[in-house]
Short mmCIF file of C-alpha atoms in Angstrom, two decimals:
data_model
loop_
_atom_site.label_atom_id
_atom_site.label_comp_id
_atom_site.label_asym_id
_atom_site.label_seq_id
_atom_site.Cartn_x
_atom_site.Cartn_y
_atom_site.Cartn_z
CA MET A 170 -17.65 -10.97 2.68
CA THR A 171 -16.85 -14.37 1.15
CA LYS A 172 -15.06 -12.70 -1.75
CA THR A 173 -12.66 -11.00 0.66
CA LEU A 174 -12.40 -13.92 3.09
CA PHE A 175 -10.77 -16.37 0.68
CA PRO A 176 -7.77 -14.17 -0.28
CA ALA A 177 -7.27 -13.46 3.42
CA LEU A 178 -7.16 -17.20 4.15
CA LEU A 179 -4.51 -17.72 1.45
CA SER A 180 -2.49 -14.82 2.83
CA ILE A 181 -2.55 -16.09 6.39
CA VAL A 182 -1.56 -19.58 5.21
CA ALA A 183 1.49 -18.08 3.49
CA VAL A 184 2.31 -16.00 6.56
CA LEU A 185 1.99 -18.96 8.94
CA THR A 186 4.09 -21.13 6.65
CA SER A 187 6.89 -18.59 6.41
CA PHE A 188 6.78 -17.91 10.14
CA GLY A 189 6.79 -21.61 11.02
CA VAL A 190 9.77 -22.43 8.82
CA MET A 191 11.81 -19.48 10.08
CA TYR A 192 10.83 -20.12 13.69
CA ALA A 193 12.07 -23.71 13.42
CA ILE A 194 15.41 -22.37 12.15
CA CYS A 195 15.56 -19.90 15.06
CA ILE A 196 15.05 -22.74 17.52
CA GLN A 197 17.86 -24.74 15.95
CA LEU A 198 20.18 -21.72 16.09
CA ALA A 199 19.12 -20.81 19.64
CA VAL A 200 18.00 -17.29 18.75
CA ASN A 201 14.74 -15.56 19.54
CA ALA A 202 11.72 -15.27 17.24
CA SER A 203 12.53 -11.83 15.80
CA PRO A 204 13.69 -13.22 12.41
CA ALA A 205 10.48 -15.25 12.20
CA ILE A 206 8.41 -12.14 12.86
CA LEU A 207 10.35 -10.32 10.13
CA THR A 208 9.65 -13.19 7.73
CA ALA A 209 5.94 -13.01 8.50
CA ALA A 210 5.92 -9.25 7.96
CA LEU A 211 7.57 -9.66 4.56
CA ALA A 212 5.06 -12.38 3.62
CA VAL A 213 2.14 -10.08 4.45
CA GLY A 214 3.45 -7.46 2.03
CA LEU A 215 4.30 -9.98 -0.69
CA MET A 216 0.83 -11.56 -0.58
CA ARG A 217 -0.79 -8.16 -0.83
CA ARG A 218 0.55 -7.75 -4.38
CA PRO A 219 1.32 -11.26 -5.62
CA GLU A 220 3.22 -11.38 -8.88
CA ARG A 221 2.42 -13.55 -11.86
CA LEU A 222 4.20 -16.91 -11.63
CA GLU A 223 6.78 -16.36 -14.35
CA VAL A 224 10.03 -18.26 -13.91
CA ARG A 225 12.36 -15.47 -15.02
CA ALA A 226 10.68 -12.79 -12.88
CA LEU A 227 10.66 -15.08 -9.84
CA LEU A 228 14.35 -15.97 -10.23
CA ILE A 229 15.24 -12.29 -10.39
CA LYS A 230 13.17 -11.65 -7.29
CA PHE A 231 14.83 -14.53 -5.41
CA VAL A 232 18.15 -12.77 -6.07
CA LYS A 233 17.14 -9.19 -5.33
CA LEU A 234 14.93 -9.67 -2.26
CA PRO A 235 17.69 -11.04 0.03
CA ILE A 236 20.08 -8.29 -1.07
CA ILE A 237 17.48 -5.63 -0.40
CA ALA A 238 16.59 -7.25 2.94
CA VAL A 239 20.23 -7.10 4.05
CA ALA A 240 20.52 -3.47 2.94
CA ALA A 241 17.37 -2.65 4.89
CA GLY A 242 18.83 -4.43 7.90
CA LEU A 243 21.94 -2.24 7.69
CA VAL A 244 19.70 0.82 7.62
CA GLY A 245 17.95 -0.55 10.69
CA LEU A 246 21.25 -0.97 12.50
CA ALA A 247 22.17 2.59 11.57
CA LEU A 248 18.88 3.77 13.07
CA LEU A 249 19.78 2.06 16.32
CA ASN A 250 23.44 3.09 16.55
CA PHE A 251 23.56 6.33 14.52
CA PRO A 252 19.95 7.63 14.47
CA ALA A 253 20.59 10.71 12.32
CA LEU A 254 22.44 8.70 9.65
CA GLY A 255 19.82 5.96 9.80
CA ALA A 256 17.03 8.50 9.35
CA VAL A 257 18.75 9.94 6.27
CA LEU A 258 19.32 6.50 4.76
CA PHE A 259 15.76 5.37 5.50
CA THR A 260 14.21 8.54 4.08
CA GLY A 261 16.39 8.39 0.98
CA GLY A 262 15.62 4.71 0.46
CA ILE A 263 11.87 5.21 0.72
CA ALA A 264 11.95 8.18 -1.68
CA PHE A 265 14.13 6.19 -4.09
CA SER A 266 11.63 3.32 -4.04
CA VAL A 267 8.93 5.72 -5.21
CA GLN A 268 11.14 7.31 -7.88
CA LEU A 269 11.71 3.87 -9.41
CA ARG A 270 8.08 3.88 -10.58
CA LYS A 271 9.21 6.17 -13.35
CA TYR A 272 11.27 3.44 -15.03
CA GLY A 273 8.76 0.73 -15.82
CA VAL A 274 7.11 -2.33 -14.31
CA ARG A 275 10.26 -4.16 -13.20
CA ALA A 276 11.76 -1.06 -11.58
CA ARG A 277 8.43 -0.44 -9.85
CA ALA A 278 8.51 -4.01 -8.46
CA ILE A 279 12.02 -3.42 -7.09
CA GLY A 280 10.78 -0.22 -5.47
CA GLN A 281 7.96 -2.11 -3.77
CA VAL A 282 10.41 -4.62 -2.33
CA ILE A 283 12.66 -1.81 -1.07
CA ALA A 284 9.73 -0.07 0.63
CA LEU A 285 8.47 -3.35 2.10
CA SER A 286 11.88 -4.22 3.53
CA LEU A 287 12.41 -0.78 5.05
CA ILE A 288 8.96 -0.62 6.60
CA SER A 289 9.44 -4.13 8.03
CA ILE A 290 12.44 -3.01 10.08
CA LEU A 291 10.15 -0.54 11.89
CA VAL A 292 8.21 -3.54 13.16
CA VAL A 293 11.21 -5.78 13.92
CA PRO A 294 14.27 -3.72 14.90
CA PRO A 295 17.52 -5.53 14.02
CA ILE A 296 18.81 -5.14 17.59
CA HIS A 297 17.00 -8.36 18.51
CA ILE A 298 18.74 -10.24 15.70
CA GLU A 299 22.09 -8.59 16.37
CA SER A 300 22.42 -9.93 19.90
CA THR A 301 23.96 -13.27 18.92
CA GLN A 302 27.36 -14.86 19.37
CA HIS A 303 28.30 -14.85 15.69
CA ARG A 304 28.61 -11.70 13.60
CA TRP A 305 27.76 -13.54 10.41
CA LEU A 306 24.43 -14.78 11.79
CA PRO A 307 22.34 -11.56 11.61
CA PRO A 308 22.85 -10.96 7.87
CA LEU A 309 22.34 -14.66 7.19
CA LEU A 310 19.05 -14.53 9.07
CA MET A 311 18.02 -11.44 7.11
CA ILE A 312 18.74 -13.24 3.84
CA SER A 313 16.86 -16.31 5.04
CA ALA A 314 13.89 -14.19 6.05
CA GLY A 315 13.57 -12.75 2.56
CA LEU A 316 14.01 -16.09 0.79
CA ILE A 317 11.60 -17.98 3.02
CA ALA A 318 8.94 -15.28 2.79
CA LEU A 319 9.16 -15.22 -1.00
CA ALA A 320 9.23 -19.02 -1.31
CA SER A 321 6.20 -19.41 0.96
CA THR A 322 4.11 -16.88 -0.95
CA VAL A 323 5.09 -18.40 -4.31
CA VAL A 324 4.27 -21.94 -3.17
CA VAL A 325 0.90 -20.96 -1.71
CA SER A 326 -0.01 -19.00 -4.85
CA TRP A 327 1.10 -21.84 -7.13
CA LEU A 328 -0.80 -24.51 -5.20
CA SER A 329 -3.96 -22.41 -5.06
CA ILE A 330 -3.83 -22.08 -8.86
CA ARG A 331 -2.96 -25.74 -9.46
CA ILE A 332 -5.89 -27.07 -7.44
CA GLY A 333 -8.27 -24.53 -8.94
CA LEU A 334 -8.90 -22.39 -5.89
CA VAL A 335 -7.98 -19.19 -7.72
CA ALA A 336 -7.34 -18.22 -11.33
CA GLU A 337 -3.88 -17.21 -12.50
CA GLN A 338 -3.45 -13.47 -12.79
CA PRO A 339 -3.88 -12.26 -16.38
CA GLU A 340 -1.35 -10.19 -18.25
CA PRO A 341 -1.46 -6.54 -17.19
CA PRO A 342 -3.66 -4.59 -19.61
CA ARG A 343 -2.26 -2.01 -21.98
CA VAL A 344 -3.33 1.25 -20.41
CA VAL A 345 -4.68 3.88 -22.79
CA HIS A 346 -3.92 7.44 -21.77
CA ALA A 347 -5.75 10.58 -22.80
CA ALA A 348 -3.90 12.93 -25.12
CA ARG A 349 -1.52 15.41 -23.56
CA GLY A 350 -1.00 19.01 -24.41
CA ARG A 351 2.38 20.44 -25.30
CA GLU A 352 2.68 22.05 -21.91
CA GLY A 353 2.65 18.61 -20.27
CA LYS A 354 6.13 17.88 -21.60
CA THR A 355 7.72 20.42 -19.29
CA GLN A 356 6.03 19.14 -16.16
CA VAL A 357 7.80 17.09 -13.49
CA HIS A 358 7.03 13.38 -13.86
CA VAL A 359 4.41 12.12 -11.42
CA ALA A 360 6.83 9.58 -9.89
CA THR A 361 9.31 12.38 -9.17
CA ARG A 362 6.57 14.50 -7.59
CA MET A 363 5.49 11.60 -5.39
CA ALA A 364 9.11 10.81 -4.47
CA LEU A 365 9.68 14.40 -3.37
CA GLN A 366 6.45 14.34 -1.38
CA MET A 367 7.54 11.13 0.33
CA LEU A 368 10.99 12.58 1.01
CA VAL A 369 9.47 15.59 2.78
CA ALA A 370 6.80 13.59 4.63
CA VAL A 371 9.16 10.96 6.05
CA GLY A 372 11.90 13.53 6.67
CA LEU A 373 9.48 15.66 8.70
CA ALA A 374 8.31 12.59 10.59
CA PHE A 375 11.88 11.74 11.60
CA ALA A 376 12.71 15.36 12.45
CA ILE A 377 9.71 15.58 14.79
CA GLY A 378 9.40 12.00 15.96
CA MET A 379 12.94 11.16 17.03
CA PRO A 380 13.58 14.11 19.38
CA VAL A 381 10.01 14.49 20.70
CA PHE A 382 8.98 10.82 20.92
CA PRO A 383 12.25 8.86 21.26
CA GLU A 384 10.46 5.61 22.14
CA HIS A 385 7.51 5.93 19.76
CA TRP A 386 8.93 7.66 16.68
CA PRO A 387 8.25 4.62 14.42
CA TRP A 388 4.54 5.37 14.78
CA VAL A 389 5.11 8.87 13.39
CA VAL A 390 7.23 7.65 10.49
CA LEU A 391 4.96 4.74 9.62
CA THR A 392 1.87 6.95 9.55
CA ALA A 393 3.58 9.57 7.39
CA PHE A 394 4.57 6.83 4.95
CA ILE A 395 1.06 5.35 4.83
CA VAL A 396 -0.68 8.69 4.29
CA CYS A 397 1.76 9.84 1.62
CA SER A 398 2.24 6.50 -0.12
CA GLY A 399 0.34 6.51 -3.39
CA ALA A 400 -1.80 9.48 -2.37
CA LEU A 401 -4.00 10.24 -5.39
CA GLY A 402 -4.16 13.98 -4.84
CA ARG A 403 -4.60 16.18 -1.79
CA GLY A 404 -8.08 14.93 -0.95
CA ASP A 405 -6.95 11.31 -0.98
CA ALA A 406 -4.14 12.10 1.45
CA ILE A 407 -6.59 13.67 3.89
CA TYR A 408 -8.97 10.74 3.48
CA LYS A 409 -6.23 8.20 4.18
CA GLY A 410 -5.10 10.25 7.16
CA LEU A 411 -8.62 10.19 8.61
CA LEU A 412 -8.92 6.44 8.09
CA ARG A 413 -5.51 5.87 9.66
CA LEU A 414 -6.40 8.07 12.63
CA GLY A 415 -9.82 6.53 13.17
CA GLY A 416 -8.49 3.00 12.90
CA ALA A 417 -5.52 3.80 15.11
CA ILE A 418 -7.73 5.21 17.86
CA GLY A 419 -9.85 2.08 17.79
CA GLY A 420 -6.79 -0.16 17.69
CA ALA A 421 -5.05 1.75 20.49
CA PHE A 422 -8.16 1.47 22.66
CA VAL A 423 -8.30 -2.30 22.15
CA ALA A 424 -4.53 -2.49 22.73
CA ALA A 425 -4.98 -0.70 26.04
CA LEU A 426 -7.45 -3.38 27.09
CA VAL A 427 -5.28 -6.22 25.81
CA ALA A 428 -2.35 -4.79 27.77
CA HIS A 429 -4.07 -6.00 30.94
CA ILE A 430 -4.53 -9.55 29.64
CA VAL A 431 -1.94 -12.08 30.73
CA PHE A 432 -1.55 -14.79 28.12
CA PRO A 433 -1.12 -18.23 29.72
CA ASN A 434 1.73 -19.27 27.43
CA PRO A 435 3.64 -18.20 24.29
CA PRO A 436 1.43 -20.26 21.91
CA ALA A 437 -1.64 -18.42 23.18
CA TYR A 438 0.11 -15.10 22.62
CA ALA A 439 1.15 -16.14 19.10
CA ALA A 440 -2.40 -17.31 18.33
CA ALA A 441 -3.76 -13.91 19.38
CA VAL A 442 -1.22 -12.12 17.17
CA PHE A 443 -2.01 -14.18 14.10
CA PHE A 444 -5.75 -13.94 14.67
CA VAL A 445 -5.53 -10.15 14.73
CA LEU A 446 -3.36 -10.26 11.61
CA PHE A 447 -5.89 -12.46 9.80
CA VAL A 448 -8.78 -10.17 10.71
CA GLY A 449 -6.80 -7.15 9.51
CA ILE A 450 -5.90 -8.77 6.16
CA TRP A 451 -9.53 -9.84 5.70
CA LEU A 452 -11.15 -6.50 6.52
CA ARG A 453 -8.51 -4.38 4.78
CA GLN A 454 -10.18 -5.20 1.46
CA ILE A 455 -13.41 -3.69 2.78
CA ASN A 456 -12.06 -0.54 4.40
CA TYR A 457 -8.53 0.57 5.25
CA ALA A 458 -9.63 1.77 8.70
CA TYR A 459 -10.03 -1.85 9.81
CA TRP A 460 -6.48 -2.63 8.76
CA ALA A 461 -5.24 0.49 10.56
CA ALA A 462 -6.96 -0.65 13.75
CA CYS A 463 -5.56 -4.19 13.53
CA ALA A 464 -2.10 -2.94 12.54
CA THR A 465 -2.05 -0.62 15.55
CA LEU A 466 -3.03 -3.49 17.82
CA LEU A 467 -0.40 -5.74 16.23
CA PHE A 468 2.27 -3.10 16.57
CA ALA A 469 1.40 -2.73 20.25
CA LEU A 470 1.58 -6.49 20.81
CA LEU A 471 4.90 -6.85 18.99
CA GLN A 472 6.38 -3.91 20.89
CA ASP A 473 5.53 -5.69 24.17
CA THR A 474 3.21 -3.07 25.65
CA HIS A 475 1.81 -5.36 28.36
CA GLY A 476 1.66 -3.54 31.65
CA ASN A 477 1.79 -0.06 30.10
CA GLY A 478 -0.89 2.37 31.12
CA ILE A 479 -3.92 3.26 29.03
CA VAL A 480 -2.66 6.85 28.87
CA SER A 481 0.51 5.74 27.09
CA LEU A 482 -1.47 3.79 24.50
CA LEU A 483 -4.36 6.19 23.95
CA GLU A 484 -2.55 9.49 24.19
CA ILE A 485 1.12 9.24 23.24
CA ARG A 486 0.67 6.86 20.33
CA VAL A 487 -2.44 8.52 18.97
CA VAL A 488 -0.62 11.84 19.13
CA CYS A 489 2.23 10.25 17.17
CA ILE A 490 -0.23 9.06 14.54
CA VAL A 491 -1.83 12.50 14.29
CA ILE A 492 1.58 14.12 13.78
CA GLY A 493 2.58 11.52 11.21
CA ALA A 494 -0.67 12.03 9.31
CA LEU A 495 -0.13 15.79 9.33
CA CYS A 496 3.39 15.28 7.93
CA GLY A 497 1.97 13.23 5.07
CA VAL A 498 -0.86 15.66 4.35
CA ALA A 499 1.46 18.68 4.47
CA ALA A 500 3.80 17.08 1.94
CA THR A 501 0.99 16.27 -0.51
CA TRP A 502 -0.53 19.74 -0.15
CA PHE A 503 2.61 21.86 -0.54
CA ILE A 504 5.13 19.80 -2.55
CA TYR A 505 3.99 19.70 -6.17
CA PRO A 506 0.34 19.40 -5.06
CA ILE A 507 -2.24 17.66 -7.24
CA ARG A 508 -5.92 18.49 -6.84
CA THR A 509 -8.15 15.45 -6.52
CA GLU A 510 -10.45 16.89 -9.17
CA GLN A 511 -7.55 16.88 -11.63
CA VAL A 512 -6.75 13.25 -10.87
CA ALA A 513 -10.41 12.26 -11.33
CA ARG A 514 -10.64 14.12 -14.62
CA LYS A 515 -7.52 12.34 -15.90
CA ARG A 516 -8.70 8.89 -14.79
CA VAL A 517 -12.15 9.34 -16.36
CA ALA A 518 -10.60 10.66 -19.58
CA ASP A 519 -8.29 7.63 -19.75
CA ALA A 520 -11.25 5.29 -19.20
CA LEU A 521 -13.22 7.02 -21.95
CA ALA A 522 -10.31 6.71 -24.38
CA ALA A 523 -9.95 3.01 -23.55
CA LEU A 524 -13.70 2.46 -23.93
CA ARG A 525 -13.63 3.97 -27.42
CA ASP A 526 -10.88 1.54 -28.40
CA VAL A 527 -12.75 -1.39 -26.88
CA LEU A 528 -15.92 -0.56 -28.82
CA GLY A 529 -13.92 -0.74 -32.04
CA ASP A 530 -13.33 -4.44 -31.33
CA THR A 531 -15.33 -7.20 -29.63
CA PRO A 532 -15.93 -5.93 -26.06
CA GLY A 533 -15.64 -9.42 -24.62
CA ASN A 534 -11.98 -9.52 -25.68
CA HIS A 535 -11.08 -6.60 -23.42
CA LEU A 536 -12.59 -7.51 -20.05
CA THR A 537 -9.21 -7.08 -18.33
CA THR A 538 -8.89 -3.54 -19.66
CA LEU A 539 -12.43 -2.65 -18.56
CA ASP A 540 -11.85 -4.12 -15.10
CA HIS A 541 -8.55 -2.25 -14.80
CA HIS A 542 -10.16 1.13 -15.44
CA ALA A 543 -13.10 0.35 -13.17
CA ALA A 544 -10.63 -0.49 -10.37
CA GLU A 545 -8.64 2.71 -11.02
CA LEU A 546 -11.82 4.76 -10.72
CA GLU A 547 -12.80 2.99 -7.51
CA ARG A 548 -9.41 3.81 -5.98
CA ILE A 549 -10.04 7.55 -6.18
CA ALA A 550 -13.79 7.44 -5.51
CA PRO A 551 -13.96 7.23 -1.65
CA SER A 552 -12.43 10.63 -0.87
CA ILE A 553 -14.49 12.25 -3.65
CA ARG A 554 -17.71 10.73 -2.37
CA LEU A 555 -16.89 11.90 1.14
CA HIS A 556 -16.28 15.43 -0.15
CA ARG A 557 -19.69 15.48 -1.82
CA LYS A 558 -21.43 14.18 1.32
CA VAL A 559 -19.78 16.81 3.51
CA PHE A 560 -19.80 19.84 1.21
CA GLY A 561 -22.47 18.96 -1.34
CA ALA A 562 -22.31 19.85 -5.03
CA ALA A 563 -23.60 23.18 -6.31
CA ALA A 564 -23.28 21.94 -9.90
CA PRO A 565 -23.54 18.12 -9.98
CA ASP A 566 -22.24 17.82 -13.54
CA ARG A 567 -19.01 19.57 -12.46
CA HIS A 568 -18.40 17.41 -9.40
CA PRO A 569 -15.90 14.56 -9.94
CA SER A 570 -18.20 12.06 -8.20
CA THR A 571 -20.73 12.51 -11.03
CA TRP A 572 -18.09 11.79 -13.67
CA ILE A 573 -16.90 8.69 -11.84
CA GLU A 574 -20.38 7.23 -11.38
CA LEU A 575 -21.27 7.85 -15.01
CA MET A 576 -18.01 6.31 -16.21
CA ARG A 577 -18.43 3.26 -13.98
CA ALA A 578 -21.93 2.76 -15.35
CA LEU A 579 -20.63 2.92 -18.92
CA LEU A 580 -17.91 0.39 -18.19
CA ALA A 581 -20.42 -1.93 -16.53
CA GLN A 582 -22.74 -1.76 -19.55
CA VAL A 583 -19.99 -2.72 -21.98
CA ARG A 584 -18.62 -5.42 -19.70
CA THR A 585 -21.98 -7.17 -19.44
CA GLY A 586 -22.70 -6.66 -23.15
CA ASN A 587 -26.10 -5.17 -22.31
CA PHE A 588 -25.95 -1.86 -24.18
CA ASP A 589 -27.16 -0.02 -27.24
CA ARG A 590 -24.25 1.46 -29.24
CA ALA A 591 -26.13 4.60 -30.23
CA ALA A 592 -27.29 5.33 -26.69
CA LEU A 593 -23.87 4.46 -25.29
CA GLY A 594 -22.19 6.82 -27.76
CA THR A 595 -24.52 9.63 -26.69
CA GLU A 596 -23.73 9.05 -23.01
CA MET A 597 -20.01 9.00 -23.73
CA ARG A 598 -20.21 12.31 -25.61
CA CYS A 599 -22.16 13.87 -22.72
CA LEU A 600 -19.54 12.73 -20.24
CA GLY A 601 -16.76 14.03 -22.50
CA ALA A 602 -18.51 17.42 -22.60
CA MET A 603 -18.60 17.49 -18.78
CA LEU A 604 -14.86 16.88 -18.64
CA ARG A 605 -14.20 19.69 -21.13
CA GLN A 606 -16.17 22.27 -19.15
CA GLN A 607 -13.07 23.16 -17.16
CA PRO A 608 -9.69 22.26 -18.66
CA ALA A 609 -7.42 20.20 -16.45
CA SER A 610 -4.24 21.93 -15.32
CA PRO A 611 -0.91 20.60 -16.60
CA ALA A 612 -0.11 19.30 -13.12
CA ALA A 613 -2.74 16.62 -13.53
CA ARG A 614 -1.30 15.27 -16.74
CA ASP A 615 0.84 12.18 -16.83
CA ASN A 616 -0.72 11.03 -13.57
CA SER A 617 -1.22 7.46 -14.69
CA GLU A 618 1.46 6.19 -12.32
CA ALA A 619 -0.16 7.65 -9.19
CA GLY A 620 -0.59 5.04 -6.52
#
């Protein structure tokens, strides 16, 4: 728990800093706290994937984030004034952010900022910022929100490194991929597949959510995005949908209870909001369901649900989440679907190839590479483990969970340096034989960018 608590503390410090600075500006300009809430939402996303503190990369980000934030704000205004146009722009923007993963690390980072900005406007609709006396003020506040959020996260990260609280992030490892067959060259790139899946999932969510749930459609869209975003195969999409649903039900139930609580003053209300946010950031690293519960509660608080009935919170919003999850699952199952077994086979094969390269050198020089592959395996493991618990395994050596556990054990041996090369080579050959028992389909190839 301590390992996850400390990053959560740093994140909430960055969030509180960004919120406090923007809130002070709002007071001076006599506007409400909506821009400050937007700044905090951006800071949460930025702290989730902090970048290495390189001057050139940070300067580029200080330029692009405000521009993207303003563009996202325009999309938000379109959603309010021209819903159909706004839905098209939002869906296209989200799909484009995924497609950018195809073009390298920097393009992927831009895509993450685009997605973060668009999702943030679901939490803080621009209508609250728009209602001011000066037309130039809303875009200026949007720009300020992006700059302050980025500056706060950079300062907190830099200070934590300078005083020795955390270590600076190492250079990303060179990922070794398993060999591809000739047929892989004709397949659609994984980023394009995921972009098309996202396009369908979010498009369906808008098509169903806006006409059927005019006041709660953001719940449908947000859930579809979460379930489809980075889904590592069909099984992973279902798993994320179940976590989102379970957490949302718990969060909606708590929100229904909180709706009957009258906070004595605005500071008490703000303290409750930030406490829930801190708990969600902390527990998200343990299980996504906790974050889903806290996010649902936060969303309810920010949407001012006090006084609403329990039926509205427990029924309408949970139904929206179910529909959104189904939109995400349907897209991953029917639009260029990828079987989870294929993803697992590819990830294990990549880890084996990297391990062979590492053994040719001093293993201690490649700890980052070993940790990278161990983390990639752990990302796909939960849904596979759940599948084995529910359905069992008629042939254990053919079940992906067996491959993952064996590969993780091999990586752990090499990382600690406690291994015998002959025995390790035998285990690696056995695992390679398991992977070759059933050839992976071409659709699983080139899946290194998934997630």
